[in-house]
Amino acid sequence: EPGRPTRLWVLLREPRPQLYCVPLDGSPAPRPILLPAPGLTATFAPQEPLAAVLYETGAVQFVALDDARPFAPIPLAPGLGAIRFRSDGRALMVAERERRRLTFLDPAARAIIAELPLPLAPRFLCVSPDGGQVFLTGEGRDAVVIVYPYRTEIAQTSLSGRRPGQMAASAAPPYLFVSNPEANSVTVFDIATQKVVAVTGAGMRPGAIAVTPDQQYALVLNEDSGDVAVIRIAAISPGRAKRAPLFTMVPAGDRPTDLRILPA
């Protein structure tokens, strides 16, 4: 949940599909919220107790967390990618891979607001720290698609190495870090100018990326080499050299799959 967390929500597939709440302040646990099918992923609204769950069938379901009330699922298409609430919480963005579009859903009306056609099949979605830009990558084009979510329009499509994957954005400076798993590298974009400022080697098959809360480091999880590449953001040189030297490498175990930074 946003702010200083007091509850941890866990999406469970077994023994019954549900959203399970773990209180972090010692209060009693509320009853689990039962779901109609196993959820693939869930995301949470920034300003209110509302979740959205994505299903393998291609449906999306809003869930009111305060009164444990799931609303009727909204059918879309199978093969959905990432889901994320817009920064104001008034729209849910759904990356539709099969239909190659970014769909906006209204959480209040539980209906489609807009459907934005894309030049690729979106799988990964990242939002700029100020919420004003959305970045998408996926099959069909070696590029990052930049979308203005409040105007529901494409701003630009920028080339980004071979099959760009997962992303993370920093606020100061405003950089977008994009993993290139097949090239074992990370591409760094300047969000303000929408230009590539650096490319750096990482480990083997870089995947998930996270930026530390102090905006000092970008952490890149390498799935095949089983380590984390640490990029010191202040050391990135946007000039002709376009360098982003690695600060260090940290072992992470055998074939890690995801990376998260918890606030202190």
Short mmCIF file of N, CA and C in Angstrom, two decimals, residues 15-79:
data_model
loop_
_atom_site.label_atom_id
_atom_site.label_comp_id
_atom_site.label_asym_id
_atom_site.label_seq_id
_atom_site.Cartn_x
_atom_site.Cartn_y
_atom_site.Cartn_z
N PRO A 15 -4.30 -22.53 -1.25
CA PRO A 15 -5.25 -23.56 -1.69
C PRO A 15 -6.51 -22.99 -2.36
N ARG A 16 -6.80 -21.68 -2.10
CA ARG A 16 -7.89 -21.01 -2.80
C ARG A 16 -7.38 -19.68 -3.30
N PRO A 17 -7.74 -19.28 -4.53
CA PRO A 17 -7.30 -17.97 -5.02
C PRO A 17 -7.84 -16.86 -4.12
N GLN A 18 -6.95 -15.98 -3.69
CA GLN A 18 -7.37 -14.95 -2.75
C GLN A 18 -6.32 -13.85 -2.64
N LEU A 19 -6.76 -12.69 -2.13
CA LEU A 19 -5.87 -11.65 -1.67
C LEU A 19 -5.82 -11.76 -0.16
N TYR A 20 -4.62 -12.01 0.37
CA TYR A 20 -4.47 -12.25 1.81
C TYR A 20 -3.71 -11.07 2.42
N CYS A 21 -4.23 -10.55 3.52
CA CYS A 21 -3.65 -9.37 4.16
C CYS A 21 -2.80 -9.78 5.36
N VAL A 22 -1.59 -9.23 5.41
CA VAL A 22 -0.69 -9.43 6.55
C VAL A 22 -0.48 -8.07 7.22
N PRO A 23 -1.09 -7.81 8.41
CA PRO A 23 -0.88 -6.53 9.09
C PRO A 23 0.57 -6.40 9.56
N LEU A 24 1.15 -5.22 9.38
CA LEU A 24 2.52 -4.97 9.81
C LEU A 24 2.59 -4.18 11.10
N ASP A 25 1.42 -3.81 11.64
CA ASP A 25 1.39 -3.01 12.87
C ASP A 25 0.86 -3.79 14.06
N GLY A 26 0.72 -5.11 13.93
CA GLY A 26 0.25 -5.93 15.04
C GLY A 26 -1.26 -6.01 15.17
N SER A 27 -2.02 -5.36 14.30
CA SER A 27 -3.46 -5.41 14.38
C SER A 27 -3.97 -6.76 13.86
N PRO A 28 -5.21 -7.13 14.18
CA PRO A 28 -5.74 -8.41 13.70
C PRO A 28 -5.84 -8.44 12.18
N ALA A 29 -5.62 -9.60 11.60
CA ALA A 29 -5.70 -9.75 10.15
C ALA A 29 -7.16 -9.80 9.71
N PRO A 30 -7.53 -9.01 8.69
CA PRO A 30 -8.90 -9.11 8.16
C PRO A 30 -9.07 -10.43 7.41
N ARG A 31 -10.32 -10.74 7.12
CA ARG A 31 -10.55 -11.99 6.41
C ARG A 31 -10.02 -11.90 4.98
N PRO A 32 -9.55 -13.01 4.42
CA PRO A 32 -9.05 -13.00 3.04
C PRO A 32 -10.16 -12.62 2.06
N ILE A 33 -9.76 -12.04 0.94
CA ILE A 33 -10.70 -11.70 -0.12
C ILE A 33 -10.61 -12.80 -1.18
N LEU A 34 -11.66 -13.59 -1.28
CA LEU A 34 -11.66 -14.71 -2.22
C LEU A 34 -11.84 -14.21 -3.65
N LEU A 35 -11.12 -14.84 -4.57
CA LEU A 35 -11.16 -14.47 -5.98
C LEU A 35 -11.74 -15.61 -6.80
N PRO A 36 -12.30 -15.32 -7.98
CA PRO A 36 -12.96 -16.37 -8.77
C PRO A 36 -11.99 -17.32 -9.47
N ALA A 37 -10.72 -16.94 -9.59
CA ALA A 37 -9.73 -17.76 -10.28
C ALA A 37 -8.35 -17.32 -9.81
N PRO A 38 -7.32 -18.13 -10.06
CA PRO A 38 -5.96 -17.73 -9.70
C PRO A 38 -5.54 -16.47 -10.45
N GLY A 39 -5.06 -15.47 -9.72
CA GLY A 39 -4.60 -14.24 -10.34
C GLY A 39 -3.15 -14.33 -10.77
N LEU A 40 -2.82 -13.68 -11.89
CA LEU A 40 -1.44 -13.66 -12.37
C LEU A 40 -0.63 -12.59 -11.67
N THR A 41 -1.22 -11.43 -11.47
CA THR A 41 -0.55 -10.34 -10.80
C THR A 41 -1.60 -9.37 -10.27
N ALA A 42 -1.19 -8.48 -9.37
CA ALA A 42 -2.10 -7.49 -8.81
C ALA A 42 -1.36 -6.16 -8.68
N THR A 43 -2.10 -5.07 -8.74
CA THR A 43 -1.53 -3.76 -8.51
C THR A 43 -2.50 -2.97 -7.64
N PHE A 44 -2.00 -1.89 -7.01
CA PHE A 44 -2.80 -1.19 -6.00
C PHE A 44 -2.85 0.30 -6.30
N ALA A 45 -4.02 0.90 -6.08
CA ALA A 45 -4.22 2.32 -6.34
C ALA A 45 -3.40 3.15 -5.36
N PRO A 46 -2.90 4.30 -5.81
CA PRO A 46 -2.03 5.10 -4.94
C PRO A 46 -2.74 5.87 -3.83
N GLN A 47 -4.03 6.22 -4.01
CA GLN A 47 -4.69 7.07 -3.02
C GLN A 47 -5.81 6.40 -2.24
N GLU A 48 -6.27 5.24 -2.66
CA GLU A 48 -7.40 4.63 -1.98
C GLU A 48 -7.23 3.12 -1.88
N PRO A 49 -7.97 2.48 -0.98
CA PRO A 49 -7.83 1.03 -0.80
C PRO A 49 -8.51 0.26 -1.92
N LEU A 50 -7.85 0.20 -3.07
CA LEU A 50 -8.41 -0.46 -4.24
C LEU A 50 -7.30 -1.22 -4.94
N ALA A 51 -7.58 -2.46 -5.33
CA ALA A 51 -6.63 -3.28 -6.07
C ALA A 51 -7.22 -3.66 -7.41
N ALA A 52 -6.35 -4.07 -8.31
CA ALA A 52 -6.77 -4.63 -9.60
C ALA A 52 -6.00 -5.93 -9.79
N VAL A 53 -6.73 -6.98 -10.17
CA VAL A 53 -6.13 -8.30 -10.35
C VAL A 53 -6.27 -8.71 -11.81
N LEU A 54 -5.20 -9.25 -12.37
CA LEU A 54 -5.20 -9.70 -13.76
C LEU A 54 -5.28 -11.23 -13.79
N TYR A 55 -6.11 -11.77 -14.70
CA TYR A 55 -6.31 -13.21 -14.80
C TYR A 55 -5.81 -13.74 -16.14
N GLU A 56 -5.51 -15.03 -16.17
CA GLU A 56 -5.00 -15.67 -17.38
C GLU A 56 -6.01 -15.61 -18.53
N THR A 57 -7.28 -15.55 -18.22
CA THR A 57 -8.32 -15.49 -19.25
C THR A 57 -8.32 -14.17 -20.01
N GLY A 58 -7.60 -13.17 -19.49
CA GLY A 58 -7.62 -11.85 -20.09
C GLY A 58 -8.59 -10.91 -19.42
N ALA A 59 -9.09 -11.29 -18.26
CA ALA A 59 -10.00 -10.42 -17.51
C ALA A 59 -9.22 -9.64 -16.45
N VAL A 60 -9.77 -8.47 -16.11
CA VAL A 60 -9.22 -7.64 -15.04
C VAL A 60 -10.34 -7.38 -14.04
N GLN A 61 -10.03 -7.52 -12.75
CA GLN A 61 -11.05 -7.36 -11.71
C GLN A 61 -10.59 -6.33 -10.68
N PHE A 62 -11.44 -5.34 -10.42
CA PHE A 62 -11.18 -4.39 -9.34
C PHE A 62 -11.68 -4.98 -8.02
N VAL A 63 -10.94 -4.71 -6.94
CA VAL A 63 -11.28 -5.24 -5.62
C VAL A 63 -11.20 -4.11 -4.60
N ALA A 64 -12.31 -3.83 -3.90
CA ALA A 64 -12.32 -2.85 -2.82
C ALA A 64 -11.74 -3.52 -1.57
N LEU A 65 -10.60 -3.02 -1.11
CA LEU A 65 -9.90 -3.68 0.00
C LEU A 65 -10.52 -3.38 1.34
N ASP A 66 -11.16 -2.21 1.49
CA ASP A 66 -11.68 -1.83 2.81
C ASP A 66 -12.88 -2.66 3.22
N ASP A 67 -13.70 -3.10 2.26
CA ASP A 67 -14.86 -3.94 2.62
C ASP A 67 -14.80 -5.31 1.94
N ALA A 68 -13.59 -5.71 1.50
CA ALA A 68 -13.37 -7.06 0.94
C ALA A 68 -14.39 -7.39 -0.16
N ARG A 69 -14.54 -6.46 -1.11
CA ARG A 69 -15.58 -6.63 -2.13
C ARG A 69 -14.97 -6.67 -3.53
N PRO A 70 -14.93 -7.85 -4.17
CA PRO A 70 -14.51 -7.91 -5.57
C PRO A 70 -15.67 -7.52 -6.48
N PHE A 71 -15.39 -6.69 -7.47
CA PHE A 71 -16.40 -6.31 -8.45
C PHE A 71 -16.37 -7.32 -9.61
N ALA A 72 -17.35 -7.23 -10.48
CA ALA A 72 -17.42 -8.16 -11.61
C ALA A 72 -16.20 -7.98 -12.51
N PRO A 73 -15.57 -9.08 -12.94
CA PRO A 73 -14.41 -8.98 -13.83
C PRO A 73 -14.75 -8.30 -15.15
N ILE A 74 -13.78 -7.57 -15.69
CA ILE A 74 -13.93 -6.91 -16.98
C ILE A 74 -13.19 -7.74 -18.02
N PRO A 75 -13.90 -8.35 -18.98
CA PRO A 75 -13.23 -9.19 -19.98
C PRO A 75 -12.48 -8.35 -21.01
N LEU A 76 -11.22 -8.69 -21.24
CA LEU A 76 -10.44 -8.08 -22.30
C LEU A 76 -10.00 -9.19 -23.25
N ALA A 77 -8.70 -9.41 -23.41
CA ALA A 77 -8.22 -10.48 -24.30
C ALA A 77 -7.15 -11.28 -23.57
N PRO A 78 -7.03 -12.57 -23.85
CA PRO A 78 -5.95 -13.36 -23.24
C PRO A 78 -4.58 -12.81 -23.60
N GLY A 79 -3.58 -13.18 -22.81
CA GLY A 79 -2.22 -12.76 -23.09
C GLY A 79 -1.93 -11.33 -22.71
#
